[in-house]
Structure formats: structure tokens, C-alpha cells
Short mmCIF file of C-alpha atoms and ligand atoms in Angstrom, two decimals:
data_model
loop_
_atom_site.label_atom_id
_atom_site.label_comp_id
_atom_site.label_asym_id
_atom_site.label_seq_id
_atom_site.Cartn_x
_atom_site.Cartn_y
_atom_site.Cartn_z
CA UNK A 1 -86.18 -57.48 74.41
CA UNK A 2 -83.85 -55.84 72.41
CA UNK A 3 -80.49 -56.05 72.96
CA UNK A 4 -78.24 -53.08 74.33
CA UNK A 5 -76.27 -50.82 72.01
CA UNK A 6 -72.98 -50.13 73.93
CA UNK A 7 -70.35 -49.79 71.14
CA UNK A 8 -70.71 -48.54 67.80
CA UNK A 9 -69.06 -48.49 64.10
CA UNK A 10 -69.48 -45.11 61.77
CA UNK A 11 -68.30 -45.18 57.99
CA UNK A 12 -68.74 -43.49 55.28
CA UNK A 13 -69.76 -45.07 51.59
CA UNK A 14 -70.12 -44.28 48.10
CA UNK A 15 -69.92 -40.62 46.98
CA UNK A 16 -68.17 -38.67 49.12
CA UNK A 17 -70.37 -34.91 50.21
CA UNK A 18 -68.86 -32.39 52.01
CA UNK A 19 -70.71 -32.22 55.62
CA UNK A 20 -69.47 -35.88 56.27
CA UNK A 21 -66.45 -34.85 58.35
CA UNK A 22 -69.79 -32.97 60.80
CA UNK A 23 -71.84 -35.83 60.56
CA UNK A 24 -68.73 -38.24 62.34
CA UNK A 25 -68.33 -35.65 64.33
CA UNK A 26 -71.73 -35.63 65.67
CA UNK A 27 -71.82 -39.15 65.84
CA UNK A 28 -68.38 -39.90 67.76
CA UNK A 29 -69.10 -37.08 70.28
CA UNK A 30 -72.81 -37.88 70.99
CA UNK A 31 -71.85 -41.46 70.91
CA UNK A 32 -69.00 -40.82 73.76
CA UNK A 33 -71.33 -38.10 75.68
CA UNK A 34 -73.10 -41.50 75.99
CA UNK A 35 -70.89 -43.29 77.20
CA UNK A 36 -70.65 -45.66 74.41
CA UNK A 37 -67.64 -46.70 72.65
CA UNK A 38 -66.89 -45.58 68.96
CA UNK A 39 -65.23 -46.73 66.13
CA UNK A 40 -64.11 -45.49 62.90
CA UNK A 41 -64.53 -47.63 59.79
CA UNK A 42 -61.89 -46.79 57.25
CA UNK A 43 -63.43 -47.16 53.49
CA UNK A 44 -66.58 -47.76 53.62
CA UNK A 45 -67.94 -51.48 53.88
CA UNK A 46 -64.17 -52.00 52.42
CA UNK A 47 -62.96 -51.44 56.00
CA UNK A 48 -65.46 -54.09 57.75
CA UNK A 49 -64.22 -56.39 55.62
CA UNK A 50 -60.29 -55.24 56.10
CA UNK A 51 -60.72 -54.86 59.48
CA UNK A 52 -59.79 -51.22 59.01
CA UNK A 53 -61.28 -50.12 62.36
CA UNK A 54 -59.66 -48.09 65.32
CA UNK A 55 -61.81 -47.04 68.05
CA UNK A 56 -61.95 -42.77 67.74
CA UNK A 57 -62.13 -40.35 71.01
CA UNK A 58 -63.71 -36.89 70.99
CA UNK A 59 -60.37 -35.56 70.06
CA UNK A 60 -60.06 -37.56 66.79
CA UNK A 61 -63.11 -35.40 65.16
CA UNK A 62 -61.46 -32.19 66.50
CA UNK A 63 -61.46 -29.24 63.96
CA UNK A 64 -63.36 -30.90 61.18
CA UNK A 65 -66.71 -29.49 61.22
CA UNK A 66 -65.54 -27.22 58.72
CA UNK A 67 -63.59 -29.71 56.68
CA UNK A 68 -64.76 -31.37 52.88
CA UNK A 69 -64.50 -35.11 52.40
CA UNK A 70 -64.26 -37.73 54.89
CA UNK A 71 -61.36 -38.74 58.07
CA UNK A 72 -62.73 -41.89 57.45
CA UNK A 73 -62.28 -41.89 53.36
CA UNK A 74 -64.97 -44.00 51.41
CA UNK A 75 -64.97 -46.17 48.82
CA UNK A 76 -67.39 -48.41 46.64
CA UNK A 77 -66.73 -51.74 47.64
CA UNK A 78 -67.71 -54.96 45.62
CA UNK A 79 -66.99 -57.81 47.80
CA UNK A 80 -70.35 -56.16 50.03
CA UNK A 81 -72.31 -57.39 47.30
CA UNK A 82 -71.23 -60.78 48.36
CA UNK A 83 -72.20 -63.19 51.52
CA UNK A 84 -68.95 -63.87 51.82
CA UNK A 85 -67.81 -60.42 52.35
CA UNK A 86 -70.63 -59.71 54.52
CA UNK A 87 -70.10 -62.70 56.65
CA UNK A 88 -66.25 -61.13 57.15
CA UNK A 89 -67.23 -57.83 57.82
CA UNK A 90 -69.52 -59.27 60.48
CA UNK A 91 -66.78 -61.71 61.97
CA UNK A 92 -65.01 -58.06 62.23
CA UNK A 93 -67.84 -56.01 63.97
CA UNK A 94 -68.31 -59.14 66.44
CA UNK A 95 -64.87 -59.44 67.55
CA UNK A 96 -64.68 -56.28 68.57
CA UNK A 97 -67.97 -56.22 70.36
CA UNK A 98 -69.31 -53.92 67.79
CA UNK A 99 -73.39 -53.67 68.34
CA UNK A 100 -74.39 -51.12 66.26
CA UNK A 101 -73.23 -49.23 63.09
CA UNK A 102 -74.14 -45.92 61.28
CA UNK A 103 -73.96 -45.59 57.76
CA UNK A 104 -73.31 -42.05 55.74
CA UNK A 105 -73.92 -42.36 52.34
CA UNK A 106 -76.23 -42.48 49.44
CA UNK A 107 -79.06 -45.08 48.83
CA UNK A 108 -76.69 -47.38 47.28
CA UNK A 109 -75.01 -47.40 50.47
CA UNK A 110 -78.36 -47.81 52.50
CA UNK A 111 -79.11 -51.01 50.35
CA UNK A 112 -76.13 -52.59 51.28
CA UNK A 113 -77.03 -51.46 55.19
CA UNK A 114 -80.88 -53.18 55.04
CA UNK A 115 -79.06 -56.79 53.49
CA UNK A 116 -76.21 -56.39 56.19
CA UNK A 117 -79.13 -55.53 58.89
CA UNK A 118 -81.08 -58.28 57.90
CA UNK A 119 -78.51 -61.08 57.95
CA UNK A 120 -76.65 -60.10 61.15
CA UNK A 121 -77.60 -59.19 64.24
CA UNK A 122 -76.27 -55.89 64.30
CA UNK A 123 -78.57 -52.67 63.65
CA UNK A 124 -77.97 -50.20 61.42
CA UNK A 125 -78.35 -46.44 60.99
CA UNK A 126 -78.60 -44.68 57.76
CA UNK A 127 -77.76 -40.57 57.63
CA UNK A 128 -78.00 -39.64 54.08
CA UNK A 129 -75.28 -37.78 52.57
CA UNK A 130 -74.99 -37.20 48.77
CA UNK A 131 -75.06 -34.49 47.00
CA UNK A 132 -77.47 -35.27 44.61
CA UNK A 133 -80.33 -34.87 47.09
CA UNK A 134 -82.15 -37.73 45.58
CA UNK A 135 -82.78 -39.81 47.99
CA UNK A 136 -87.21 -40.34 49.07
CA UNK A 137 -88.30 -39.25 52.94
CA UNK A 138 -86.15 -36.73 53.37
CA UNK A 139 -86.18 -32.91 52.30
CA UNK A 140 -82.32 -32.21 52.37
CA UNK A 141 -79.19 -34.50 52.26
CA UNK A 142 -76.24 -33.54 53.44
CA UNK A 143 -73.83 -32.47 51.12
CA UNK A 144 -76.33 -31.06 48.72
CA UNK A 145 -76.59 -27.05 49.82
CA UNK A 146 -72.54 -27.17 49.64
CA UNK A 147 -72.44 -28.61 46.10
CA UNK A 148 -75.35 -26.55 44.90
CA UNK A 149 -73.53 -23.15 46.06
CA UNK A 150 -70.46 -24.21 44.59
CA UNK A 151 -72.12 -24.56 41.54
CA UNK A 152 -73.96 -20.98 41.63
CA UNK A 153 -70.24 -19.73 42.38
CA UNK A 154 -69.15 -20.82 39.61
CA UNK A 155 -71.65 -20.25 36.84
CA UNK A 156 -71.76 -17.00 38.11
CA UNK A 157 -68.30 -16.54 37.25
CA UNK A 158 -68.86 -17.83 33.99
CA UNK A 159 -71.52 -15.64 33.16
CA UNK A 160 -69.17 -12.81 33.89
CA UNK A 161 -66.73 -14.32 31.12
CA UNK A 162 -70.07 -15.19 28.89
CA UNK A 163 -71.28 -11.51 29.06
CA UNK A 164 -67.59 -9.72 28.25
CA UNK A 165 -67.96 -11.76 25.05
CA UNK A 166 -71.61 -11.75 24.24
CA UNK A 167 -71.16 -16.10 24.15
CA UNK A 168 -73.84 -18.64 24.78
CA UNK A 169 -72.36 -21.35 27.59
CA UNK A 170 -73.57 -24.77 28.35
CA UNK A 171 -72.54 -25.69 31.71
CA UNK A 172 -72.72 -29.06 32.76
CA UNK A 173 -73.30 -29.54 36.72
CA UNK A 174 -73.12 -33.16 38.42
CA UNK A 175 -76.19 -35.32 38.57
CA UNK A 176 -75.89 -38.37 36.93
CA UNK A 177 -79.30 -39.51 37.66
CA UNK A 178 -81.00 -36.75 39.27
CA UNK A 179 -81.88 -32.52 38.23
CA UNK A 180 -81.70 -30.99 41.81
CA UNK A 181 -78.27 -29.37 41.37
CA UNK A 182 -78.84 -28.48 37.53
CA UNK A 183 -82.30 -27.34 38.71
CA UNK A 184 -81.59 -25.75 42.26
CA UNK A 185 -78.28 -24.10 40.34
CA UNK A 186 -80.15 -22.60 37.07
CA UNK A 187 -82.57 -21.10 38.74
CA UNK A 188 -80.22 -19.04 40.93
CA UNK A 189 -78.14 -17.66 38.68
CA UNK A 190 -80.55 -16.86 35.73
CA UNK A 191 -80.11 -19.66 33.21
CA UNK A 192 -81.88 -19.34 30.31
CA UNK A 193 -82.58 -22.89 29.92
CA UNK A 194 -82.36 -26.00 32.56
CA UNK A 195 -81.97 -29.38 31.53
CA UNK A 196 -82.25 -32.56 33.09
CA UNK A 197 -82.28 -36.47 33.28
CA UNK A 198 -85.92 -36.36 34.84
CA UNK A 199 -87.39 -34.81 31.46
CA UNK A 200 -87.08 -35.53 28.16
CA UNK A 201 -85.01 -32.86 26.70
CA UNK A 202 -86.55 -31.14 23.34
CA UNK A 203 -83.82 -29.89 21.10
CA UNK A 204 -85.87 -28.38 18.84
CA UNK A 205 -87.45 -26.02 21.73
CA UNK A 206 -84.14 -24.82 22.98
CA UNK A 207 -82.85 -24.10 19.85
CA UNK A 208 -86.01 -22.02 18.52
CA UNK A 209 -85.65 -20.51 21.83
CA UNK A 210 -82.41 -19.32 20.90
CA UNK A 211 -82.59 -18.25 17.80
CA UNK A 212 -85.75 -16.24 18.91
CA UNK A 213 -83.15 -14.61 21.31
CA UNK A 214 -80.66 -13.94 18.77
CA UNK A 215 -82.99 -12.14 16.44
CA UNK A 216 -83.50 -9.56 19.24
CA UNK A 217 -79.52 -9.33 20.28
CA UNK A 218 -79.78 -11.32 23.74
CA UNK A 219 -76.40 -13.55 22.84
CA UNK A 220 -75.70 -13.80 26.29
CA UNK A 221 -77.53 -17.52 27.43
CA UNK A 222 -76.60 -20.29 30.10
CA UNK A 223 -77.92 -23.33 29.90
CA UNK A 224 -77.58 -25.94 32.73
CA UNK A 225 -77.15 -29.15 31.52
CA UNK A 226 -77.54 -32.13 34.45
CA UNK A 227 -74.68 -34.62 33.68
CA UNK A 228 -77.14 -37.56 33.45
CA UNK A 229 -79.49 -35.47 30.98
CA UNK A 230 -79.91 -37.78 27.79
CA UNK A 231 -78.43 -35.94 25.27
CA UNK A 232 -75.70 -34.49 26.53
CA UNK A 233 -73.88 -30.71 27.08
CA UNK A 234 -70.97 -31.50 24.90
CA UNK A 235 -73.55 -32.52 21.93
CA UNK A 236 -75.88 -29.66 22.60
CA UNK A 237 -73.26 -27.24 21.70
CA UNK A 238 -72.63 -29.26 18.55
CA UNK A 239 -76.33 -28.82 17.53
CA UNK A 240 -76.41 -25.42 18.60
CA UNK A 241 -72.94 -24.46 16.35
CA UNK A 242 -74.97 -25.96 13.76
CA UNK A 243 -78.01 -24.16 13.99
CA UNK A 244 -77.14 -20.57 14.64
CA UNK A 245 -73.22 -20.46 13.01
CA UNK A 246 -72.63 -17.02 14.28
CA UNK A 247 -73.89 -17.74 17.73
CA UNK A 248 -70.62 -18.30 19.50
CA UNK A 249 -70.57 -21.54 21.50
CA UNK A 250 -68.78 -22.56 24.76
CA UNK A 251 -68.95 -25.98 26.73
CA UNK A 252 -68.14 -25.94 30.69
CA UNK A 253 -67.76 -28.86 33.00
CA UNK A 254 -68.00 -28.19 36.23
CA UNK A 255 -66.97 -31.37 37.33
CA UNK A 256 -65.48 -32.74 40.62
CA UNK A 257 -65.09 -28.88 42.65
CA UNK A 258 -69.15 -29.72 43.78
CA UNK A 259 -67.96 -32.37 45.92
CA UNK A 260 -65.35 -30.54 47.65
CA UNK A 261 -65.17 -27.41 49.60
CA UNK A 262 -65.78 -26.61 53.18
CA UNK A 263 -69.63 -27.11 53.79
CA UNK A 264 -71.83 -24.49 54.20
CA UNK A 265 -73.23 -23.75 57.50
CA UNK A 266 -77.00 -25.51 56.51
CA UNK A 267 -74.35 -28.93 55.67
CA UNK A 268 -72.88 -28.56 59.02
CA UNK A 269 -76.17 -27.83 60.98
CA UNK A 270 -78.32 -31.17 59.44
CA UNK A 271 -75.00 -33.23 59.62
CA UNK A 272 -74.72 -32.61 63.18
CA UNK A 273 -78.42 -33.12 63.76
CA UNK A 274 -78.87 -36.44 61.85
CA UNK A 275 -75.44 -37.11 63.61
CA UNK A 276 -76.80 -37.02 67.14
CA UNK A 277 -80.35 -38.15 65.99
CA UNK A 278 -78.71 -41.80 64.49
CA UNK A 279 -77.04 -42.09 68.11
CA UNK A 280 -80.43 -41.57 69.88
CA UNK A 281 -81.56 -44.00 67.60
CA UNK A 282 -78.97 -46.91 68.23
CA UNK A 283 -80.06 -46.00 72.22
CA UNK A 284 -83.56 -46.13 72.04
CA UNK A 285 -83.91 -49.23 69.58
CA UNK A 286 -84.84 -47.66 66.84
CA UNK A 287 -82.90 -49.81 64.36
CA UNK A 288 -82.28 -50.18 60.62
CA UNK A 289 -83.60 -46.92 59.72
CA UNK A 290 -82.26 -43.71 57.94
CA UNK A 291 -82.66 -40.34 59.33
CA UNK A 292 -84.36 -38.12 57.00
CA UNK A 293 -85.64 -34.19 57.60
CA UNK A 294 -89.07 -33.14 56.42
CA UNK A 295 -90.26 -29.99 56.99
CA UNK A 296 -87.93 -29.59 59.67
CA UNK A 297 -88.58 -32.55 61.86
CA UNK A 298 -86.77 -35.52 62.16
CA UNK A 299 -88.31 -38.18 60.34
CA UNK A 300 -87.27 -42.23 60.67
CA UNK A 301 -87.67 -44.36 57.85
CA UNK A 302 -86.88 -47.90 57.50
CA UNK A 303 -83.82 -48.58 55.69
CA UNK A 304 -86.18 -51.21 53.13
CA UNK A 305 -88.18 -47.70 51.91
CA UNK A 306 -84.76 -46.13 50.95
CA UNK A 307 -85.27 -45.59 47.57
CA UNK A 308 -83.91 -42.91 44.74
CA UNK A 309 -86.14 -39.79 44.97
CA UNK A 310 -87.02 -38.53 41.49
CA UNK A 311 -87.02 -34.71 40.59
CA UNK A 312 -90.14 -33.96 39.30
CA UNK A 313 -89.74 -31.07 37.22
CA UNK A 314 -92.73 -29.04 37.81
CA UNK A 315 -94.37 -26.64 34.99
CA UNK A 316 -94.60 -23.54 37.01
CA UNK A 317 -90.92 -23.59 37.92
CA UNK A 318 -89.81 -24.37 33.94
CA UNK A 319 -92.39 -21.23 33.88
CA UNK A 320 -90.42 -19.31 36.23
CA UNK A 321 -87.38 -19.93 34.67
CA UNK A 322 -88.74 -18.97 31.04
CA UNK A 323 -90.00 -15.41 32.34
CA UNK A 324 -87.52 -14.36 34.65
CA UNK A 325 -84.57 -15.26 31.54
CA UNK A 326 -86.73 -13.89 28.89
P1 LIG B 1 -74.18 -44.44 47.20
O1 LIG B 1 -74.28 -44.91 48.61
O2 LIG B 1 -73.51 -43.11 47.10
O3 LIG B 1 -75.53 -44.53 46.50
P2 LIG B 1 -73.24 -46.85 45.80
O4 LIG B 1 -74.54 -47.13 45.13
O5 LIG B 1 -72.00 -46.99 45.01
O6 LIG B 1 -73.15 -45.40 46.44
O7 LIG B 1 -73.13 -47.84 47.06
C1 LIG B 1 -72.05 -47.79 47.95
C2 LIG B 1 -71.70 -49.16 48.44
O8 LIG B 1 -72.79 -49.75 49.15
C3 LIG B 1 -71.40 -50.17 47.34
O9 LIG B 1 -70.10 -50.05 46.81
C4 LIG B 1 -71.55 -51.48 48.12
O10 LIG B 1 -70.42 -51.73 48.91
C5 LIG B 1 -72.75 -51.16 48.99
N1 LIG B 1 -73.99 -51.63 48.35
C6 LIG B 1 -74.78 -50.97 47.47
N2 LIG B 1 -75.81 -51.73 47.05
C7 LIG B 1 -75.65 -52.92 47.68
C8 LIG B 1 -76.38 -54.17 47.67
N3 LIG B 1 -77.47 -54.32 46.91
N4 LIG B 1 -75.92 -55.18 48.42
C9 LIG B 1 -74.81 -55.03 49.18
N5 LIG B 1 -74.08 -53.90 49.24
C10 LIG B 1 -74.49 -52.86 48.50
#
């Protein structure tokens, strides 16, 4: 028989996505509505092996639904990759009585859950928040919609600048190894050209492209560049200096602002459902799986299937994009 969940751990790991704050939240409260006990676990895994852990009440998530980042901070932690520092983060959970633990983060974070799960005795929940969306068995993650508006937000300013001065702008959006935020982002706010790590980038295409738009006067272009896209925003520009000198040419970072922010009301609403939903698991037995949403239902899949989700960039959307910029 399985054995009885009655007090639990929640952390937070690796990148940090704005929704996390509503995710504890969801977790502490349903976990308490429960009667269980809770626990907050400072740092990530860093904090099971510190013993960084004080036991939360419904008041300790109070008025952080609406918050970016994390109460409980996170952190990439090295010594998880070790037995030794698994072994001590379990000698932690145990002494307090800890039984159960849920896990928001990436799948990096998820991988680290499924070795800890397997070696110990204690079950764990993954909720996936990132906002690179890339995670397989789930349609959203939470974090993503937040990061993705902030993004549209801000290239839409920059087209505004872009426009006044008739300039061509490479933006450069986060995903180091996946297109949804270049992709989701471009689309929305008219970019002329979408780049990412999921498809081999052809210089020589976006350049004709431009120069085809510069012979009829359209000077004003976005492209969105993913971070991880192979060649690179910052060297893309270069080319394109090269190619069409009187083209002017400006390079935008977008950087860290997509992982902060308030979250937008879709964040909030699937934190607080794969919140509650990890609790129900911990009660019902469900163990070492990760919460995922597809086509609106809650889906459980074992933490072992966690794996990166690749964008596959389909033709009819690089279609869409083509016509509706052209
Ligand atoms: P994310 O969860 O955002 O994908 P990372 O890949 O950096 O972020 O993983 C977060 C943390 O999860 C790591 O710093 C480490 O503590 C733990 N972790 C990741 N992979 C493993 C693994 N193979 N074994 C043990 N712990 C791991």
C-alpha cells in the first residue's frame, strides 16, 4: 500500500517564470485546506541540501498571486548532481517528516526530481514553469504567456521607434534552445522575418528578402531573432550592414524584462490549477509525475517522459508570416 502523504516540501528550480509566486500559492493553500503540513524550500534543491526549510501557513503566500519571481528564490544547484548531495537533502526531508515534495521548474529541474524520486522514498511532483514553453505533454507552461506579452510590448514599442526612422531592427527575444517566444512574439506584432534555433537559418533568403523590400521603399522590417538561433542577431546585422549599406541597421536585446513582470491572468489561472492538481496528486498516490495541460485537461505524465519539447516550425505559419509582412 502506499504510504500516506501528510506533510509536504514546495521549491522552486532553475529559471525563474513569473506565475511561480501562484503556483506556491496554490500549493501551500490546497495543501493546508487539506490538512497537510507545508513547507517552503528556499533555493531550489540548494535548500534540501542547506536545510533551508520553514514550514509556510496560508498567510505566508498572501498577496502574491500577482507577484513575478519566486518567495522561495531558486537557484541551479550542482551538488544535486551528486549522491552525496542527494543523500543530504534526503536526511533533511526525513527529519522533518517531509513525505512528499513538489517541484516548479523546467525539465532540468524534473530530471533531478525522477533521480531524487527514484533513490528515496519520497514522491515527487513536477508543475512546469519556464518560460520557454518547451517542455513535451503539456500545451502551456507557466511563465510562458507572461514572457511572450512582454515581449510583444516591447517590440511593439520598437517598431514605433523603427517606423519614425524608416530602420530595419533585429530583436533578439530569450530562447536559448527553443523558438516559441521568438515565434509566438513575431507573429504578433508583424515581423517580417522569424528566426529560430529549431531551423536552420538561411542568410541568403533573408537578405534577398530584404533587399527585394528595399527596392520597393518598405525600410521598415523586424526580425525576431531566438537567442539560441545559430547565427546570431548581433551578426545578422553585420551581414545585413554589409549587404544593403544604406539600409540602416539596429540590434535590440530584449534580455532579462521576459522573466519578470506581474503574470498575466492565463499565468495565474494554470499556476493555480497545476498548483492544486500536484496536491491532489501527492493525496491520491499519484507520484513522480509532472502536471501538464493538453487541450485543456489535466494531463499526468511520469516524471521519466519529461523531456525538452522541440518547436517544430511549421511551413504554413513561416507562410503566414511571409504574406501578412509582405
Ligand atoms: P530547468 O529546471 O529550468 O530546466 P536546470 O536544467 O538548470 O533548469 O536544472 C535545475 C536544477 O535541477 C539543476 O541545477 C540541478 O540542481 C537539478 N538537476 C538537473 N538535472 C539533474 C540531474 N540529471 N541530476 C540531478 N539533478 C539535476
Amino acid at each position: 500500500m502506499e504510504k500516506k502523504v501528510t506533510k509536504i516540501g514546495v521549491l522552486t528550480s532553475g529559471g525563474d517564470a513569473p506565475g511561480m509566486n501562484a503556483a506556491i500559492r496554490a500549493v501551500v493553500r490546497t495543501g493546508i485546506y487539506n490538512k497537510l503540513e507545508v513547507y517552503g524550500i528556499k533555493r531550489g534543491y540548494q535548500g534540501m541540501i542547506d536545510n533551508d526549510i520553514f514550514k509556510m501557513e496560508s498567510t505566508s503566500v498572501a498577496n502574491i498571486i500577482q507577484r513575478g519571481g519566486t518567495i522561495l528564490k531558486t537557484a541551479r544547484c550542482k551538488d544535486f548532481f551528486t549522491t552525496e548531495g542527494r543523500k543530504k537533502a534526503y536526511e533533511n526531508l526525513n527529519a522533518l517528516g517531509i513525505n512528499g515534495v513538489v517541484i516548479i521548474g523546467g525539465d532540468g529541474s524534473f530530471r533531478g526530481a525522477q533521480i531524487f524520486s527514484r533513490e528515496y522514498d519520497i514522491p515527487c511532483i513536477g508543475l512546469p514553469g519556464t518560460i520557454d514553453k518547451d517542455i513535451a505533454g503539456t500545451d502551456f507552461t507557466i511563465g510562458f504567456d507572461t514572457a511572450v506579452n512582454t515581449a510583444v510590448e516591447a517590440i511593439d514599442k520598437v517598431r514605433d521607434t523603427a517606423d519614425a526612422h524608416d530602420r530595419l531592427f533585429i530583436i533578439e527575444v530569450m530562447g536559448r534552445d527553443s523558438g516559441y517566444i521568438a515565434l509566438h512574439s513575431g507573429i504578433a506584432t508583424g515581423a517580417e522575418n522569424i528566426l529560430i534555433p529549431e531551423r536552420k537559418t538561411d542568410v541568403e533568403g533573408v537578405v534577398n528578402a530584404l533587399i527585394e523590400k528595399h527596392g520597393r521603399k518598405k525600410l521598415v522590417n523586424i526580425i525576431v531573432v531566438a537567442e539560441g538561433e545559430e547565427f546570431g542577431a548581433v551578426e545578422l546585422g553585420k551581414v545585413i550592414t554589409e549587404r544593403i549599406p544604406d539600409q540602416e541597421v539596429r540590434v535590440t536585446i530584449l534580455g532579462h524584462i521576459q522573466r519578470g513582470g506581474s503574470p498575466t491572468c492565463f499565468d495565474r489561472l494554470i499556476a493555480s490549477r497545476m498548483g492544486y492538481a500536484a496536491v491532489e496528486c501527492l493525496l491520491e498516490g499519484r507520484f513522480n509525475v509532472f502536471v501538464g495541460i493538453l487541450n485543456n485537461d489535466m494531463h499526468y505524465i511520469p516524471l521519466d517522459k519529461a523531456v525538452k519539447k522541440k518547436q517544430r516550425m511549421s511551413e504554413d505559419w513561416m507562410k503566414i508570416v511571409k504574406i501578412l509582412s509582405s
